[in-house]
Amino acid sequence: MLFMVQMKVNPPSHLTKEEFDDVKVAEKNRALDIQRKGKWPHLWRVTGKYSNVSIFDVESNQELHELLSSLPLFPYMDIEVTPLNEHPSALKD
Amino acid sequence: MLFMVQMKVNPPSHLTKEEFDDVKVAEKNRALDIQRKGKWPHLWRVTGKYSNVSIFDVESNQELHELLSSLPLFPYMDIEVTPLNEHPSALKD
Amino acid sequence: MLFMVQMKVNPPSHLTKEEFDDVKVAEKNRALDIQRKGKWPHLWRVTGKYSNVSIFDVESNQELHELLSSLPLFPYMDIEVTPLNEHPSALKD
Amino acid sequence: MLFMVQMKVNPPSHLTKEEFDDVKVAEKNRALDIQRKGKWPHLWRVTGKYSNVSIFDVESNQELHELLSSLPLFPYMDIEVTPLNEHPSALKD
Amino acid sequence: MLFMVQMKVNPPSHLTKEEFDDVKVAEKNRALDIQRKGKWPHLWRVTGKYSNVSIFDVESNQELHELLSSLPLFPYMDIEVTPLNEHPSALKD
Amino acid sequence: MLFMVQMKVNPPSHLTKEEFDDVKVAEKNRALDIQRKGKWPHLWRVTGKYSNVSIFDVESNQELHELLSSLPLFPYMDIEVTPLNEHPSALKD
Amino acid sequence: MLFMVQMKVNPPSHLTKEEFDDVKVAEKNRALDIQRKGKWPHLWRVTGKYSNVSIFDVESNQELHELLSSLPLFPYMDIEVTPLNEHPSALKD
Amino acid sequence: MLFMVQMKVNPPSHLTKEEFDDVKVAEKNRALDIQRKGKWPHLWRVTGKYSNVSIFDVESNQELHELLSSLPLFPYMDIEVTPLNEHPSALKD
Amino acid sequence: MLFMVQMKVNPPSHLTKEEFDDVKVAEKNRALDIQRKGKWPHLWRVTGKYSNVSIFDVESNQELHELLSSLPLFPYMDIEVTPLNEHPSALKD
Amino acid sequence: MLFMVQMKVNPPSHLTKEEFDDVKVAEKNRALDIQRKGKWPHLWRVTGKYSNVSIFDVESNQELHELLSSLPLFPYMDIEVTPLNEHPSALKD
C-alpha cells in the first residue's frame, strides 16, 4: 500500500552543529536500512529545499507511523502523509 | 530529470456529461501514450480525491510544459510542479 | 485500519433542486449500506456546516477510495483523508 | 455531547529532555484518567505526526475546556475544537 | 451554553433578485423568532461586510445545528462556530 | 461603538514562570478595571484555547488602542480587531 | 476617526457588459459624492489590480457601514476594514 | 524601474471558445507591442501553468498600471506586482 | 509616486528591554526625519496591533528600499509594499 | 533552462552579529562567482524586504540544487523554485 510522504527538515537552533551532525548520520543509516527492506521505494530531494518527497510501501498506517517516528530527524520535521492508490490511467507493467 | 506533478481536476460545469466524458477518454489515451514513451514513470491516484501525484522524467522544463499542456484535461486542472533531484540518502540500485 | 475522512458538500448550482434531492437520497442509502458493512463506524455532522467528520475502517487505501468515489455526492464534495493509527495513551478496552 | 478535538504537540525548546519526559508521563496518566471517566471515548494518533484526533463526550463547553486545560501538555499544544452532532444518515445502533 | 457564530452571506447568482429578496425576508423573520426565544442574545453586523458576528445560547450542539440549519440563508452562508465558556477574568455581575 | 476583539496569548519562552505569573495577575486586575468602566461588556474564553473573544464598547479607535495596549499581556498577544455595528435583523430591546 | 478600507472588485459574470457599465457609472458618482463630503479623504488604485486602498474619516462604525453598503459596487466587492489611529511617531502638522 | 509581475489567467466560462480565442490573439499583439517598446524586457511561461513571470521596466506605477490594464486578458487575470530594485550582490555588467 | 507600506513589528527576544528601547528611540527619530523630507506623508497606527499603515511618496523603488532599510526597526519587521497610482474616481483637488 | 528562485533570508538569532556578517560576506562572494559563470543571469532585491527574485540558467535540477545549497546563507533562507520555459508571446530577439 503506497503513501506519499513529504518531509521538511527544520534544523533545531538549540542543538550544536556536532550534535545535529550526529543526528543526520543516524538518519541516513536508518533511511538506508528502511529502503533496503523495500518499505521506502522512492526518496527524492526537492530542488532548493531541505525537504524530500518520498513514497512508502507498507502494510498499514501503523507500520508507516512506526517507520516515520523511528527516524532520528522525526522531532525536527514537518511531515505530510498522503495515501495513494492505483490510478485508472496508469500503464500496467 | 525528475519532476513531481500534482494534478487536481475541477470538472467544468459548462460542459455536458457527454462532452466531459469525451475529454476524459482522450485524457486517458494521451496519458498512456506519454507513459509508454517513458516520460511519465509514476502516476498514482490520491485516495479520496479527483487528483493524482505523478513523477515525470524529462529533458527540460520546456518538454514538461509541452507534455502537460497537451493533456486534454489541462484547462480543467490545478497543477503544481516540483523539481526533484537525487537525495544523498537514497539507496543506489 | 482507520482513516478520518472530512467531507464538505458544495451543492452544485447547475442541478435543479429535484435533481440534487435525488442525489441526496441515493447518498443516504449508499452511506447506510457502507455503514452496515462495518466500513464506516462513525459519521458525525459538524455543527453549523454542511460537512461531516467520519471514521472509516478499511483494509487498504484502494478500498477507501472505492468506497468514497462510490458516494453519489462524491463529485460535489471537498474531501480530506487523514490516516490514523493506535495512540500510545489510548485506553485499551 | 460530542466534540472533535485535534491536538498538535509543539515540544518546547526551553525544557530539558528529562523535564519534558516528566510532562509526557503526567499527560498519559491524565489522559487515561479522563478516558476511564468516559469523557474521551476516542483517541487516535495521526500517522506521521506528533498529533492526535480525539472525540470528547461532555456535558458543556465549560467541562470540555476544564478537561483540555487540565492536560499537562496543554501549554505546548495547538488545539482545534469542532462541535459535532448527530448526522441524519448515521446508522442508528 | 454559549457559541460565537460568524456568518458570511454569499448571494447566489442562480436566483433572481426577487427570489433572493424573499429568502432575506424569511431570514429576518426567522432570526427575530429565534432571538425572542432567547437563543440568539447577540447579533451584530460586521462593518463593511455582508457578514455578522453572533452569540448563541443553547442547550447542546444539536440544538445549535437545528437553529442554524433552519435559517433560510443557511445554504448561502459560510458559517464558523466557536464554542465559548466562562473567562476567569470576566467581571461577575 | 462596538468592536469584536479576539486575543490569542503566546506565552513568551524568555520569561520565567514567576515573571509571567506576575504579568497574568496584573492582566486580570487591568481587565477587571476596564470592565468596571463599562468599556469591555463581554469577555469569553474560547473553549480549548488560550484565547478569548471580547466585545469592547468605546468612543473611538484611539480609545480602543489605548485600552488594548495598556494590557500587560499586550506584547504577548496576537490581536484581531473587527469593527461592528447594528444589524438590521437584531431584536430591539 | 480613520479607517483603511481595501476594496477588490469581482465583476459578476451574470450581468451583461452594459448592465455592469451602468453600475460603474453610478459607483463613480457615489464615490465622488462621498469624497466631497470629506468622508473619503484618500482613494488610490492598486497598481495592476481592480482594487483600491482608501482612507475613510467617519464618526462611527455605523456611518462607515452605511457609506460602504451604499456603494453600487458593494455586492461585487471583497472589502477589508482596518481601524486606524494616531501613530506616536507621526509628524504633527 | 523594475517590477516583477506574475499573471495567472482564469479563462472565463461565460465566453465562447471563439470569443476567448479572439481575446488571446489581441493579447499576443498587445504583448509584442509593449515588448518592442522595451517596457516588458522579460516574459516567461511558468511550467505546467497558464501563468507567466514577467519583468517590466517603467517610469512609474502609473505607467505600469496603464500597460497592465491595457492587456485584453486583464479582466481574466490574477496579477501580483512586486517592486524590485538593484541587489547589492548583483554582478555589475 | 505613492506606495502603501504595512509594517508589523516583531520585538526580538534576544535583545534586552533597554537595547530594544534604544532601537525604538532611533526609529522614531529616523521616521520623523523621513517625514520632514516629505517622503512619508502618512503614518497611522493599526488599532490593537504593533503595526502601522504608511504611505510613502518617492521617486523610485530604489529610493523606497533605501528609506525602509535605513529604519532601525527594519530587521525586526514584516513589511508589505503595495504600489499605488491615481484612481479614476478620485476627487481632483 | 531557466528557473525563478525567490529567496527570503531569516537572520538566525543564535549567531552573533559578527558571525552572521561573515556569512554574508561569503554569500556575496559565492553569488558573484556563480553569476560570473553565467548560471545566475538575474538577481534583483525585492523592495522593502530582505528577499530577492533571481533567474538561474542551468542544465538540470541537480545543478540548480547544488548551486543553491552551496550558498552560505542557504540554511537561513526560505527558497521557492519555479521552473520556467519559453512563452509563446515572448518577443524573439
XYZ file of N, CA and C in Angstrom, chain A residues 4 82-89, chain B residues 5-11 27 40 43-54 73 76-80, chain C residues 65 69 74 77-80:
129
model
N 2.452 8.819 -0.211
C 3.440 9.875 -0.429
C 3.709 10.516 0.926
N 0.186 11.456 2.507
C -0.925 11.406 1.540
C -1.118 9.977 1.059
N -2.217 9.348 1.461
C -2.462 7.986 0.976
C -2.700 7.961 -0.532
N -2.103 6.986 -1.195
C -2.227 6.855 -2.654
C -2.843 5.499 -2.990
N -3.444 5.442 -4.160
C -3.829 4.122 -4.655
C -3.737 4.108 -6.181
N -4.014 2.961 -6.743
C -3.848 2.761 -8.181
C -4.652 3.779 -8.984
N -4.034 4.287 -10.069
C -4.745 5.259 -10.920
C -5.290 4.516 -12.139
N -6.547 4.788 -12.499
C -7.163 4.055 -13.631
C -6.432 4.263 -14.959
N -5.679 5.367 -15.084
C -4.966 5.608 -16.351
C -3.498 5.203 -16.265
N 4.588 16.162 -10.201
C 3.495 16.990 -10.718
C 2.217 16.527 -10.016
N 1.554 17.469 -9.314
C 0.301 17.157 -8.626
C -0.828 17.826 -9.395
N -1.780 16.992 -9.852
C -2.873 17.499 -10.697
C -4.206 17.305 -9.971
N -4.963 18.395 -9.813
C -6.317 18.330 -9.228
C -7.299 18.712 -10.322
N -8.249 17.823 -10.600
C -9.209 18.078 -11.683
C -10.422 18.830 -11.127
N -10.799 19.911 -11.813
C -12.018 20.670 -11.451
C -13.017 20.523 -12.606
N -13.907 19.501 -12.525
C -14.854 19.285 -13.628
C -15.594 20.580 -13.972
N -8.126 12.008 -22.521
C -7.075 12.195 -21.489
C -6.371 10.858 -21.216
N 6.607 9.501 -18.185
C 5.687 9.623 -17.027
C 5.767 8.312 -16.233
N 2.339 7.335 -11.840
C 1.021 8.020 -11.819
C 0.169 7.321 -10.770
N -0.090 8.039 -9.653
C -0.892 7.446 -8.581
C -2.135 8.285 -8.323
N -3.237 7.683 -7.937
C -4.455 8.360 -7.525
C -4.300 8.734 -6.050
N -4.730 10.004 -5.716
C -4.737 10.406 -4.305
C -6.046 9.888 -3.699
N -5.929 9.090 -2.669
C -7.117 8.467 -2.049
C -8.153 9.507 -1.643
N -9.371 9.346 -2.174
C -10.485 10.209 -1.774
C -10.606 11.501 -2.560
N -9.712 11.711 -3.539
C -9.760 12.972 -4.300
C -9.707 12.696 -5.800
N -10.229 13.672 -6.579
C -10.094 13.605 -8.045
C -8.744 14.254 -8.384
N -7.675 13.694 -7.869
C -6.321 14.251 -8.019
C -5.333 13.112 -8.226
N -4.168 13.493 -8.752
C -3.106 12.466 -8.819
C -1.778 13.064 -8.385
N -0.859 12.175 -8.015
C 0.549 12.519 -7.806
C 1.300 11.784 -8.904
N 2.099 12.532 -9.659
C 2.834 11.934 -10.780
C 4.305 12.287 -10.681
N -7.231 17.339 -20.339
C -7.793 17.901 -19.096
C -7.035 19.147 -18.627
N -8.705 22.162 -17.242
C -9.626 21.955 -16.104
C -8.870 21.451 -14.877
N -7.545 21.764 -14.838
C -6.759 21.230 -13.711
C -5.960 22.341 -13.010
N -5.827 22.196 -11.676
C -4.833 22.960 -10.924
C -3.593 22.073 -10.885
N -2.467 22.578 -11.334
C -1.235 21.768 -11.438
C -0.121 22.423 -10.622
N 0.519 21.615 -9.777
C 1.704 22.085 -9.055
C 2.905 21.283 -9.547
N -10.707 4.430 -1.266
C -11.007 5.261 -2.440
C -12.242 4.735 -3.179
N -15.375 7.138 -3.646
C -15.739 7.556 -5.003
C -17.055 6.906 -5.460
N -19.987 12.324 -4.221
C -18.526 12.453 -4.397
C -18.128 13.624 -5.294
N -18.091 17.179 -3.474
C -17.543 17.293 -2.115
C -16.051 17.615 -2.130
N -15.609 18.429 -1.143
C -14.183 18.546 -0.832
C -13.920 17.504 0.250
N -12.975 16.621 0.026
C -12.705 15.511 0.956
C -11.255 15.574 1.428
N -11.076 15.520 2.748
C -9.726 15.402 3.321
C -9.609 14.030 3.976
